[in-house]
């Protein structure tokens, strides 16, 4: 890889990372058109249904795209979906070379772009800054390769590991800087989930407010549709997905549909709650690329126990709550050695709070 490759692909990566959930279920790709060592066009993917990054960058370059090199973070699409293939646009523009970071693992895409572009006399190089590009598109790649959404846990807790006072009060444990960061996380996830306990006590909005972005799809884990027994059930958006089990009464399932929610019947775990594996399979089958777990404690504990998560963001606030609600109610291990261990991949100060980002320790093969 040349230094010029790193510079231009780095620009494409910044464009890709600047996108939010507006492109779901497609990834937000970055593309840069380079002619004689000069950037003549650049763009990220448009909103869902709009032109992809390559097409927007080529339009920005205009006639200078002929004979140019195009840097793209993800393999260009070679099939017709909501828009025509990007490979066709690259061929029509007369580019000389296409360079991309990571191959598209989707069955209808992977590898096809190479053959199509080379058949048109266009030079192809792939794997440039592969790890960085894979990171930028991790939600998309994970879903395409596993069939499940990429799961990010989010927890706000006191120094003594409590997520709420004994009364249930938790607003606000962390400061505005942390809350703004969380809303940025919301904007970068396809869906956001809470447990029925959080709905009953807080009736959260689950929207993007402190930053610009698209609201994620709300998901509620409610095995028996208990939230619909409230005197004033929560307002459900037409996109809201409610995961329940066979234990949910038929009358409440009908009420859910009348309120505009979409019920999804999942298998139950040994405790009668929605099985995490079943939930992720159902959401993945519906094209949900990524899922942010916002709360509450029981739901987070279920994900930690199942080990079905990829990243955990813990926001530590400089206060103590004493006999408050624990972070992971009901979970325990007989020894430190047997407790799950994680890898710290990042730490950041947000105002007075400390953000720790951890990931599971890779399983030994």
XYZ file of C-alpha atoms in Angstrom, residues 36 46 64 69 72 120 146 158 167 181 186 252 288 303 314 318 335 338 351 358:
20
model
C -3.598 13.168 -11.257
C -27.286 9.006 0.298
C -12.878 14.475 -14.711
C -8.979 6.221 -9.722
C -14.307 3.015 -2.018
C -14.531 -3.639 -18.890
C -24.090 -14.334 10.911
C -22.493 5.107 39.481
C -36.866 4.283 44.202
C -22.704 10.546 23.012
C -28.669 5.751 18.728
C -53.255 -8.455 24.097
C -32.080 -5.509 11.412
C -27.543 -10.432 27.068
C -20.231 1.730 30.172
C -18.727 10.367 39.704
C -15.315 -17.194 41.617
C -15.103 -18.210 36.401
C -17.273 15.901 30.847
C -15.228 -3.306 26.232
